[in-house]
C-alpha positions as a printed Julia matrix, in Angstrom:
650×3 Matrix{Float64}:
 123.45  94.53  115.94
 120.74  94.15  113.36
 120.61  94.95  109.69
 117.67  96.86  108.22
 115.74  94.94  105.58
 112.51  96.66  104.59
 109.86  96.35  107.25
 111.86  93.73  109.14
 115.5   93.32  110.14
 117.82  90.34  109.91
 120.29  88.95  112.37
 123.53  87.49  111.1
 124.39  84.03  112.4
 126.44  80.9   111.85
 126.53  77.36  113.17
 129.5   76.03  115.09
 129.49  72.83  113.05
 128.3   71.59  109.7
 126.72  68.48  111.24
 125.25  67.17  114.45
 123.86  63.81  115.52
 120.13  63.56  116.13
 119.63  63.82  119.87
 122.67  66.08  120.15
 123.2   69.81  120.5
 124.43  72.33  117.95
 125.65  75.76  119.11
 125.1   78.91  117.04
 126.59  82.39  117.21
 124.38  85.4   116.37
 124.79  89.15  116.22
 122.07  89.67  118.81
 118.63  88.69  120.05
 116.53  87.04  117.36
 113.64  84.9   116.3
 114.77  81.65  114.64
 112.97  79.12  112.44
 114.57  75.74  111.66
 113.44  74.1   108.42
 114.14  70.75  106.81
 115.6   72.05  103.54
 114.78  68.83  101.7
 111.1   68.52  102.6
 110.36  72.17  103.39
 108.86  71.26  106.77
 109.29  73.72  109.62
 110.83  71.72  112.47
 110.88  74.31  115.26
 110.67  78.01  116.18
 112.48  79.65  119.05
 113.69  82.96  120.44
 117.34  83.87  120.94
 118.24  86.1   123.89
 121.83  86.93  123.04
 124.83  86.2   120.86
 124.72  82.48  121.59
 121.98  79.92  121.04
 122.02  76.14  121.19
 119.7   73.95  119.17
 118.76  70.75  120.98
 118.11  68.36  118.12
 115.4   65.81  118.97
 116.39  62.21  118.3
 113.24  61.93  116.17
 114.53  64.35  113.54
 115.37  62.53  110.3
 118.81  62.71  108.8
 118.58  65.61  106.36
 119.9   69.0   105.36
 118.53  71.79  107.56
 118.69  75.56  107.77
 118.17  77.92  110.67
 116.87  81.34  109.62
 117.21  84.3   111.98
 115.38  87.63  112.2
 115.13  90.49  114.66
 112.75  89.83  117.59
 109.17  90.0   116.42
 110.11  89.94  112.73
 109.25  87.06  110.41
 112.36  85.14  109.23
 112.74  84.97  105.43
 113.01  81.21  105.11
 113.2   81.22  101.31
 116.05  83.68  100.81
 119.67  82.66  101.39
 121.96  85.12  103.13
 123.92  85.88  106.26
 120.75  85.38  108.28
 120.76  81.64  107.48
 122.95  78.89  108.93
 122.9   75.51  107.19
 123.72  72.18  108.78
 123.18  68.42  108.5
 121.65  66.11  111.06
 123.24  62.69  111.25
 121.35  59.75  112.69
 121.29  59.33  116.42
 123.31  56.12  116.5
 126.0   57.38  114.14
 129.48  56.84  115.55
 130.48  60.36  114.49
 131.11  62.68  117.44
 128.71  65.53  118.0
 130.0   69.09  117.74
 129.01  69.69  121.34
 131.37  66.92  122.39
 134.27  67.93  120.15
 134.97  71.2   118.33
 136.97  69.18  115.79
 133.75  68.18  114.11
 132.62  71.73  113.56
 132.43  73.45  110.24
 130.61  76.47  109.11
 127.22  75.64  107.88
 124.51  73.09  108.67
 123.63  69.78  110.45
 123.05  66.41  108.73
 121.82  63.15  110.27
 123.01  59.64  109.53
 121.17  56.64  110.91
 122.8   53.98  112.81
 121.89  50.61  114.04
 120.48  49.64  110.68
 122.03  52.21  108.41
 120.47  53.37  105.18
 122.26  51.92  102.17
 122.87  55.41  100.73
 124.86  58.18  102.4
 124.64  61.62  100.77
 127.51  64.06  101.23
 126.67  67.79  101.3
 129.51  70.03   99.97
 129.88  72.62  102.71
 133.49  73.33  101.75
 132.47  74.48   98.27
 129.73  76.67   99.72
 132.2   78.27  102.1
 134.78  78.78   99.34
 132.3   80.96   97.44
 131.19  82.87  100.55
 132.02  86.58  100.05
 133.56  85.96   96.64
 135.32  89.06   95.34
 135.65  90.71   98.77
 139.39  91.36   99.25
 140.9   89.16  101.93
 137.6   87.45  102.75
 136.83  85.03   99.91
 138.74  82.3    98.13
 137.43  83.81   94.88
 138.04  85.02   92.39
 140.74  82.48   91.58
 143.35  84.76   89.96
 142.73  87.96   91.91
 145.76  88.89   94.02
 143.43  90.02   96.82
 141.82  86.61   97.27
 142.2   85.05  100.7
 144.45  81.98  101.14
 142.21  80.73  103.96
 138.68  81.36  105.19
 136.95  80.63  108.46
 133.74  78.74  109.01
 133.19  81.0   112.02
 131.36  83.67  110.06
 127.89  84.2   108.57
 127.14  82.92  105.08
 128.5   79.76  103.54
 125.17  78.34  102.42
 124.29  77.05   98.95
 124.74  79.39   95.97
 121.73  81.04   94.31
 121.55  78.23   91.72
 121.04  75.62   94.47
 122.76  72.9    92.41
 122.38  70.24   95.13
 118.76  70.67   96.18
 116.96  69.06   93.19
 118.73  65.74   93.73
 118.24  65.84   97.48
 114.51  66.41   97.05
 114.24  63.8    94.3
 115.81  61.16   96.57
 113.1   61.72   99.17
 110.29  61.85   96.61
 111.55  58.64   94.99
 111.48  56.99   98.44
 115.14  56.06   98.6
 116.4   55.24  102.06
 119.16  57.8   102.55
 121.15  59.47  105.26
 123.16  62.66  105.1
 126.58  63.84  106.19
 128.62  66.96  105.76
 131.51  66.46  103.37
 133.73  67.62  106.24
 132.6   64.57  108.23
 134.46  62.43  105.7
 137.64  64.16  106.88
 136.88  64.59  110.57
 135.28  61.18  111.17
 135.59  58.7   108.26
 133.63  56.11  110.26
 130.53  57.97  109.05
 130.88  55.77  105.94
 130.7   52.53  107.92
 127.61  50.44  107.29
 126.6   52.19  104.07
 126.77  50.63  100.61
 126.92  53.82   98.56
 128.22  57.35   98.95
 126.48  59.97   96.8
 128.49  63.06   95.9
 126.2   65.62   94.32
 126.43  68.72   92.17
 129.44  70.88   93.04
 131.84  69.24   95.51
 135.01  71.05   94.43
 137.27  71.14   97.54
 138.63  67.95   99.14
 141.26  67.25  101.78
 143.84  64.49  101.5
 142.16  62.68  104.39
 138.75  62.96  102.74
 140.03  61.39   99.53
 141.76  58.6   101.46
 138.52  57.86  103.31
 136.35  57.74  100.17
 138.81  55.8    98.03
 139.34  53.31  100.86
 135.57  52.9   101.25
 135.2   52.04   97.55
 138.23  49.73   97.45
 136.73  47.76  100.34
 133.51  47.21   98.37
 131.53  50.41   98.78
 130.2   52.31   95.77
 130.55  55.95   94.77
 127.87  57.74   92.73
 128.99  61.18   91.57
 125.95  63.09   90.33
 128.04  66.19   89.83
 131.2   67.62   88.31
 134.26  69.77   89.05
 134.61  67.15   91.79
 137.78  67.21   93.93
 139.33  69.87   91.72
 141.22  71.7    94.48
 143.04  70.16   97.4
 142.32  72.04  100.62
 143.46  71.64  104.2
 141.44  72.0   107.39
 143.06  73.75  110.31
 141.94  75.05  113.71
 140.14  71.78  114.48
 138.17  71.96  111.26
 137.13  75.61  111.51
 139.54  77.04  108.92
 139.65  76.07  105.27
 143.03  76.62  103.59
 143.47  76.83   99.81
 146.36  78.96   98.53
 145.85  77.85   94.89
 149.56  78.64   94.48
 152.35  76.29   95.55
 154.78  79.2    95.86
 152.78  80.86   98.64
 151.79  77.68  100.51
 154.18  77.1   103.44
 153.48  73.38  103.14
 155.62  73.33   99.97
 158.79  72.89  102.03
 157.2   70.63  104.65
 154.97  68.12  102.86
 154.61  68.89   99.12
 151.81  66.35   98.73
 149.57  68.52  100.95
 150.06  71.74   98.99
 146.72  73.37   98.17
 146.7   73.4    94.37
 144.74  71.38   91.83
 144.96  67.66   92.64
 146.49  66.95   89.25
 149.13  69.68   89.51
 152.67  69.6    90.82
 153.75  69.02   93.5
 150.63  67.02   94.5
 150.37  64.92   91.3
 147.35  62.93   92.46
 144.79  63.32   89.64
 141.19  63.18   90.78
 140.57  60.81   87.85
 141.85  57.99   90.06
 138.78  58.47   92.27
 136.13  59.78   89.88
 137.38  58.6    86.46
 137.1   62.13   85.06
 138.39  65.64   85.63
 137.52  69.26   85.0
 140.87  69.49   83.14
 139.11  68.12   80.06
 135.67  69.32   81.07
 133.85  72.51   80.13
 132.51  75.54   81.94
 130.05  78.3    81.09
 130.05  81.21   83.52
 128.36  84.55   83.88
 126.13  85.39   80.93
 127.35  82.18   79.26
 125.31  80.1    81.7
 122.36  80.65   79.38
 123.73  77.86   77.15
 123.2   75.25   79.87
 119.73  74.39   78.63
 120.85  73.87   75.04
 123.22  70.91   75.31
 122.58  67.15   75.52
 124.49  63.91   76.01
 124.97  61.37   73.21
 124.66  57.73   74.3
 127.62  55.6    73.28
 126.86  52.34   75.15
 123.06  52.01   75.31
 123.23  48.26   76.08
 124.95  48.95   79.41
 122.97  48.35   82.6
 123.09  52.09   83.37
 120.68  52.62   80.44
 118.31  49.73   81.22
 114.71  50.79   80.63
 115.59  54.07   78.91
 114.82  52.87   75.38
 117.97  54.57   74.09
 120.14  53.37   71.22
 123.74  54.3    70.57
 123.88  57.77   69.07
 120.64  58.97   70.68
 120.58  62.34   72.44
 119.28  62.64   76.0
 119.38  64.85   79.06
 119.06  68.23   77.39
 119.48  70.88   80.07
 121.59  68.74   82.41
 124.97  69.87   81.07
 126.64  72.76   82.9
 127.58  75.0    84.4
 130.74  72.89   84.74
 131.39  69.39   83.45
 134.07  66.72   83.85
 135.58  64.54   81.16
 138.12  61.81   80.47
 140.65  61.74   77.67
 139.41  59.25   75.09
 140.01  58.09   71.56
 137.52  56.56   69.14
 137.76  52.93   68.01
 135.5   52.5    64.99
 133.27  55.24   66.33
 133.17  53.98   69.94
 134.88  56.15   72.6
 137.58  54.41   74.65
 139.34  56.11   77.58
 143.09  56.37   76.99
 144.17  56.64   80.63
 146.69  59.33   79.74
 145.09  61.69   82.25
 144.99  59.2    85.12
 141.61  57.65   84.33
 141.65  53.97   85.43
 141.84  51.34   82.66
 138.49  49.85   83.71
 136.67  53.1    82.92
 133.73  52.56   80.53
 132.48  55.56   78.55
 128.67  55.6    78.57
 127.85  58.95   77.0
 129.65  62.06   75.83
 129.0   65.69   74.98
 131.23  67.82   72.77
 131.41  71.23   74.45
 134.52  72.63   72.78
 132.49  75.64   71.63
 132.07  76.65   75.28
 135.49  78.27   75.12
 133.66  81.5    74.27
 131.71  81.25   77.55
 134.46  80.09   79.89
 136.22  76.8    79.17
 135.79  74.57   76.13
 135.93  70.82   76.63
 133.64  67.83   76.97
 131.51  65.81   79.34
 132.11  62.08   79.8
 129.55  59.99   81.67
 131.09  56.7    82.77
 131.52  53.89   85.24
 134.53  51.9    86.48
 135.71  49.55   89.17
 137.97  50.68   91.99
 139.1   47.75   94.07
 136.01  45.81   95.15
 133.68  48.76   94.55
 132.24  50.65   91.6
 132.22  54.34   90.7
 129.65  56.1    88.48
 130.02  59.67   87.31
 127.33  61.8    85.68
 130.03  64.41   84.9
 127.86  67.53   85.23
 127.07  69.92   88.07
 123.53  70.34   86.77
 122.44  66.66   86.86
 119.84  67.2    89.58
 117.97  69.81   87.56
 117.49  67.27   84.76
 115.68  64.71   86.9
 112.35  65.67   85.35
 113.67  64.04   82.15
 112.49  60.37   82.19
 115.87  59.16   80.88
 117.85  61.05   83.53
 115.42  59.76   86.17
 115.85  56.16   84.96
 119.65  56.35   84.84
 119.72  57.7    88.39
 117.46  54.9    89.62
 119.52  52.25   87.81
 122.71  53.45   89.48
 121.22  53.74   92.97
 119.3   50.45   92.75
 122.38  48.5    91.68
 124.71  50.26   94.1
 122.31  49.77   97.02
 121.63  46.07   96.43
 123.04  43.73   99.09
 123.97  41.06   96.54
 127.01  41.53   94.3
 126.41  42.3    90.64
 126.3   39.43   88.16
 126.97  39.6    84.43
 127.61  42.98   82.81
 127.27  43.57   79.08
 130.55  44.64   77.45
 129.68  44.11   73.78
 126.76  43.5    71.41
 125.63  40.05   70.21
 127.95  38.67   67.51
 126.95  34.99   67.02
 130.13  33.72   68.66
 130.86  30.04   69.27
 134.51  30.29   70.39
 136.17  32.8    72.73
 139.49  33.28   74.54
 141.81  36.02   75.85
 145.54  36.37   75.21
 147.86  39.29   75.87
 145.08  41.74   76.71
 143.14  40.92   73.54
 139.92  38.95   73.14
 139.76  36.5    70.23
 136.58  34.89   68.94
 135.2   32.84   66.08
 131.78  33.69   64.65
 129.22  31.68   62.73
 130.91  32.59   59.41
 134.2   31.06   60.52
 135.92  34.43   60.84
 138.59  34.98   63.49
 137.8   38.22   65.35
 139.68  40.37   67.85
 139.09  43.35   70.14
 140.62  44.79   73.3
 139.82  42.85   76.47
 137.98  45.57   78.39
 134.52  46.6    79.57
 133.98  49.06   76.74
 131.59  48.05   73.93
 134.3   47.96   71.26
 133.5   46.38   67.89
 135.04  43.1    66.76
 137.62  43.33   63.98
 138.18  40.46   61.53
 141.85  39.4    61.58
 141.73  36.08   59.75
 139.9   32.81   59.21
 139.08  29.9    61.49
 136.5   27.92   59.46
 136.78  24.59   61.29
 137.33  25.9    64.84
 134.99  24.64   67.55
 136.55  26.33   70.56
 139.53  28.47   71.55
 141.86  28.6    74.54
 145.12  30.23   75.59
 147.52  29.55   78.47
 148.27  32.29   80.97
 151.94  31.89   80.11
 154.12  29.57   78.05
 155.08  26.46   80.0
 156.26  22.92   79.25
 156.39  23.48   75.51
 152.89  25.0    75.47
 153.33  28.29   73.58
 151.37  31.35   74.59
 148.95  31.91   71.76
 145.67  30.61   70.35
 144.94  26.92   70.73
 141.83  25.42   69.16
 139.9   22.21   68.6
 138.44  21.67   65.15
 135.43  19.93   63.69
 137.89  17.53   62.01
 139.21  16.28   65.37
 142.49  18.2    65.47
 144.3   20.37   68.01
 145.74  23.4    66.2
 147.76  26.49   67.13
 148.11  30.1    65.91
 150.32  32.97   67.05
 148.21  35.79   68.57
 149.05  38.25   65.77
 146.42  40.77   64.71
 146.92  40.09   61.03
 146.65  37.07   58.75
 148.68  34.19   60.23
 148.38  30.51   59.35
 147.17  27.88   61.8
 149.57  25.03   62.62
 148.36  21.46   63.06
 149.59  20.02   66.38
 148.01  16.66   67.18
 144.84  14.63   67.48
 141.98  15.82   69.68
 139.95  13.48   71.91
 136.98  11.94   70.12
 134.02  14.34   70.04
 135.92  17.12   71.85
 134.01  20.41   72.14
 135.59  22.39   74.99
 139.28  23.24   75.67
 141.14  24.79   78.61
 144.9   25.14   79.27
 146.14  25.21   82.83
 149.19  24.19   84.85
 151.15  23.05   81.77
 148.35  20.76   80.69
 145.37  20.66   78.35
 141.84  19.73   79.43
 139.14  18.86   76.91
 135.44  18.16   77.37
 134.07  15.63   74.87
 130.97  13.67   73.98
 129.76  11.14   76.49
 130.38  13.78   79.22
 134.05  12.83   79.41
 136.95  15.0    80.54
 140.35  14.41   78.94
 143.86  15.55   79.89
 147.11  15.95   77.96
 150.36  17.09   79.64
 152.09  19.81   77.62
 155.28  17.77   77.56
 153.41  15.04   75.67
 151.89  17.3    73.0
 153.63  15.66   70.07
 152.58  12.19   71.15
 148.98  13.31   71.57
 148.56  10.91   74.48
 145.22  12.15   75.81
 143.84  10.23   78.73
 140.36  10.22   80.2
 140.29  11.59   83.79
 136.62  11.54   84.69
 133.31  13.13   83.84
 133.01  16.64   82.4
 130.03  17.67   84.54
 127.86  18.31   81.5
 130.37  20.84   80.12
 129.79  22.49   76.76
 132.64  25.03   77.15
 135.76  25.31   79.32
 138.21  27.95   80.52
 140.64  28.51   83.4
 140.89  31.34   85.91
 142.95  31.58   89.06
 144.18  27.99   88.93
 140.69  26.53   88.5
 138.74  24.99   85.65
 135.41  26.65   84.85
 132.74  25.17   82.61
 129.4   26.12   81.1
 127.02  23.23   81.63
 124.08  22.22   79.49
 121.6   23.69   81.99
 123.01  27.24   81.67
 125.16  27.13   84.79
 128.82  27.86   85.51
 130.61  25.07   87.38
 134.19  24.76   88.6
 136.75  22.18   89.74
 140.51  22.12   90.44
 142.73  21.46   87.38
 143.91  18.07   88.6
 144.48  15.17   86.13
 142.16  12.8    87.98
 138.44  12.43   88.67
 136.97  15.33   90.61
 133.42  16.67   90.87
 132.41  20.07   89.47
 130.88  22.56   91.93
 128.03  24.84   90.87
 129.13  28.48   90.8
 126.52  30.76   89.19
 124.29  31.19   86.14
 125.93  31.25   82.72
 124.08  34.27   81.4
 122.72  32.27   78.43
 126.26  32.04   77.06
 127.6   29.09   75.11
 131.29  29.92   75.06
 133.55  30.82   77.98
 136.82  32.68   78.55
 138.64  34.46   81.38
 140.7   37.62   81.65
 142.04  39.79   84.47
 140.05  38.06   87.2
 136.76  37.89   85.3
 134.81  35.26   83.44
 133.55  36.18   79.97
 130.75  34.57   78.04
 128.91  34.98   74.76
 126.93  32.93   72.31
 124.44  32.98   69.44
 122.05  35.87   70.04
 123.63  36.82   73.37
 125.86  39.84   74.06
 129.43  39.6    75.26
 129.4   39.76   79.06
 131.81  39.54   81.97
 131.61  39.1    85.73
 133.65  38.33   88.82
 133.32  34.75   90.04
 131.43  34.69   93.34
 133.7   34.33   96.38
 133.94  31.28   98.58
 135.09  28.57   96.16
 137.56  26.09   97.6
 140.68  25.0    95.76
 140.3   21.29   96.51
């Protein structure tokens, strides 16, 4: 049957899968004979035209087609398809690259979903894989129609499950995803595409890529999809979320991927008595209790939403930068407190629970946000309660295993890419996440003229040029230093990982007067205690394996067993490798050398050569905490980094 539409008529149709490999075949179902035009939705290029004789048509995808988002638009025979108007006459899909390991829908119905084909390249894969949120599109298909749509959320007539085997299920009228997809091509990034359902049906689609991009409005995730993405990041992949309301609802896929289940109510979901963790409610709700913050760092729980007529406020709001020295803001020219990105916020945002430390936001983790989360920018949207949901937006970045996650925390990010700051931030994230080499030093605090630095009990301690003893939390957030006492004669600081052999866990220091002194790690005024002599000309101190190591003038390295502290029987054990600062990490001595390098050696009380490790980031003092080296110095910011892999222990 056909549907009248002015001078022409449309034919309803849907694809039997959301993705297909280039060189493969994608079947479609139509309501009758038709004319069809297939368009690359990212570039706008018409890829092919064909005629359809009956209710079934198969698209043979040439292997030359690039990985992209496509749409097939159908019209009655002889009529001109309306390729710029979404509706039941359009079927969207992704084309994956020809060599992708993912199975084609023609080979297995399990890979089918309702909308469009995406391609992902294969022998040499693009560093960036872009996921297209077909599940969200399908969730909004036929919203408000009793028994046919998952919306609206609290209507008793909403459907608990919807099929991909029906027309519709394309992007919403706002087309949240398309601006970013087009920008990626225009900016000449090497990208491939997948359907978000591919992450569930065939997680190997992630193999060979360095970064997964989740864009705009990717609201519905399966348990398997989350496992695949979190595992990818933990193994060293990166996740860039240029969107919000991400992974808000858990869904299930049934009927070999053709049915999307989301009851939104644990009481009506039969899985409640079978496997409570798979119940289709919000990820953060009982009985699932798996907050999406663990994957994205943020959640719509503390975010904001403006719906209906309230969407007019989207263009009015802006972010406020809170960590402008971070690499994410390189080249933007921003300072802390500057506004940017007006028009990017909405129509839904995500946020993390945070508190302010001397005016700097710090994530609390009370909502499931990982402790490594760094707040980069915020927006106060509490007044949006009159439009839908009041809350905030929290742009941030954090580490998850060996990988890194960035979140822009707004559905509307792509529409702000004409803003030079938004453009630059997006490039900074993609350039860093796509680089084959691991990241080096990352700024975690402003310059503070430090000449001594150590970590103890989750707190960083430092001494500045004025002889003040400073402290702040040991984290990646740009928290200010707080003065907690005096250390006027201190040259360097160190702390043992744990008390051993009479070596108390606290602050140990060498002084300009040639003494080794000690202080409890209290955050208020506490006196220093004189312990013993220091080696002549000592300038660097490290505590490891119940012993003290000191670098001194003449490029000498000295050692004192903790059990011999009172006697002060230091003995020379070899050369110091040009060390000007020392620390210990993972049972190894690290040093900053005079030529701005980091070197390392085992903490053995005998001669042993130092091995070059990496650059020192222009630092002149060195510490270690939670698997990272930290450095700072006169005129240089506080930084941290992971030591490069491959060092031997002997």
